Amino acid sequence: MKNHQARFVPVAAAVRGDLEQHMSERSPRERVFTAPGGGLVASRNLRRDVHWSVIAPELRLYDLRHVAVSEWVRAGVPLATVRTWAGHSSLSVTSRYTHVAGSEDVAALELVNGRAGVTRGSQATQGSQETVR
């Protein structure tokens, strides 16, 4: 982490139990994952140990971060929350990821239509998503 401060990191429910058990064996100030000697995990060792060249040869480890942020945006997590989770310095950095959502206008209209009682898939919802330019 860039600023050497702890921060909240969202974790998928599917791995939360295992991760909590792993962390229960560590003090709050320790790193979650370490090399066998207790130091930092070298990325080349991580890539070797998980067989990265087989599972994702075209990706960099950093691409996992991009995928996570993109998925949060696509899922409709508010940009201010995404900014906090990702540790971005400003909302303008986070807003670079809005292209993955397809269109913020569509997502916003879905929210409005949902609150107005229009159900997804109805003609009203489909028609309201057309962009007027």
mmCIF file of N, CA and C in Angstrom, residues 107-120 122 124-125 128:
data_model
loop_
_atom_site.group_PDB
_atom_site.id
_atom_site.type_symbol
_atom_site.label_atom_id
_atom_site.label_comp_id
_atom_site.label_asym_id
_atom_site.label_seq_id
_atom_site.Cartn_x
_atom_site.Cartn_y
_atom_site.Cartn_z
ATOM 1 N N ALA A 107 -27.627 3.539 -15.564
ATOM 2 C CA ALA A 107 -27.686 3.100 -14.168
ATOM 3 C C ALA A 107 -28.531 4.054 -13.337
ATOM 4 N N ALA A 108 -28.366 5.341 -13.568
ATOM 5 C CA ALA A 108 -29.148 6.334 -12.822
ATOM 6 C C ALA A 108 -30.628 6.210 -13.147
ATOM 7 N N LEU A 109 -30.957 6.004 -14.414
ATOM 8 C CA LEU A 109 -32.355 5.840 -14.795
ATOM 9 C C LEU A 109 -32.958 4.579 -14.185
ATOM 10 N N GLU A 110 -32.163 3.525 -14.094
ATOM 11 C CA GLU A 110 -32.664 2.309 -13.457
ATOM 12 C C GLU A 110 -32.992 2.572 -11.996
ATOM 13 N N LEU A 111 -32.138 3.345 -11.317
ATOM 14 C CA LEU A 111 -32.412 3.682 -9.926
ATOM 15 C C LEU A 111 -33.698 4.491 -9.804
ATOM 16 N N VAL A 112 -33.834 5.503 -10.651
ATOM 17 C CA VAL A 112 -35.023 6.348 -10.624
ATOM 18 C C VAL A 112 -36.259 5.526 -10.945
ATOM 19 N N ASN A 113 -36.198 4.728 -11.980
ATOM 20 C CA ASN A 113 -37.350 3.922 -12.381
ATOM 21 C C ASN A 113 -37.713 2.903 -11.303
ATOM 22 N N GLY A 114 -36.711 2.331 -10.662
ATOM 23 C CA GLY A 114 -36.976 1.377 -9.589
ATOM 24 C C GLY A 114 -37.704 2.026 -8.433
ATOM 25 N N ARG A 115 -37.341 3.242 -8.112
ATOM 26 C CA ARG A 115 -38.002 3.955 -7.017
ATOM 27 C C ARG A 115 -39.382 4.428 -7.408
ATOM 28 N N ALA A 116 -39.614 4.595 -8.704
ATOM 29 C CA ALA A 116 -40.918 5.067 -9.164
ATOM 30 C C ALA A 116 -41.885 3.906 -9.359
ATOM 31 N N GLY A 117 -41.424 2.680 -9.081
ATOM 32 C CA GLY A 117 -42.306 1.532 -9.195
ATOM 33 C C GLY A 117 -42.318 0.895 -10.566
ATOM 34 N N VAL A 118 -41.473 1.335 -11.470
ATOM 35 C CA VAL A 118 -41.392 0.718 -12.789
ATOM 36 C C VAL A 118 -40.452 -0.466 -12.662
ATOM 37 N N THR A 119 -40.910 -1.625 -13.058
ATOM 38 C CA THR A 119 -40.089 -2.823 -12.911
ATOM 39 C C THR A 119 -39.129 -2.969 -14.073
ATOM 40 N N ARG A 120 -38.048 -3.651 -13.821
ATOM 41 C CA ARG A 120 -37.055 -3.919 -14.868
ATOM 42 C C ARG A 120 -37.681 -4.743 -15.963
ATOM 43 N N SER A 122 -39.770 -3.755 -18.185
ATOM 44 C CA SER A 122 -41.020 -3.215 -18.717
ATOM 45 C C SER A 122 -40.716 -2.266 -19.858
ATOM 46 N N ALA A 124 -41.632 0.737 -20.177
ATOM 47 C CA ALA A 124 -41.299 2.072 -19.656
ATOM 48 C C ALA A 124 -39.821 2.157 -19.328
ATOM 49 N N THR A 125 -39.281 1.109 -18.706
ATOM 50 C CA THR A 125 -37.865 1.124 -18.355
ATOM 51 C C THR A 125 -37.005 1.093 -19.608
ATOM 52 N N SER A 128 -37.079 4.409 -21.378
ATOM 53 C CA SER A 128 -36.466 5.515 -20.659
ATOM 54 C C SER A 128 -34.951 5.484 -20.763
#
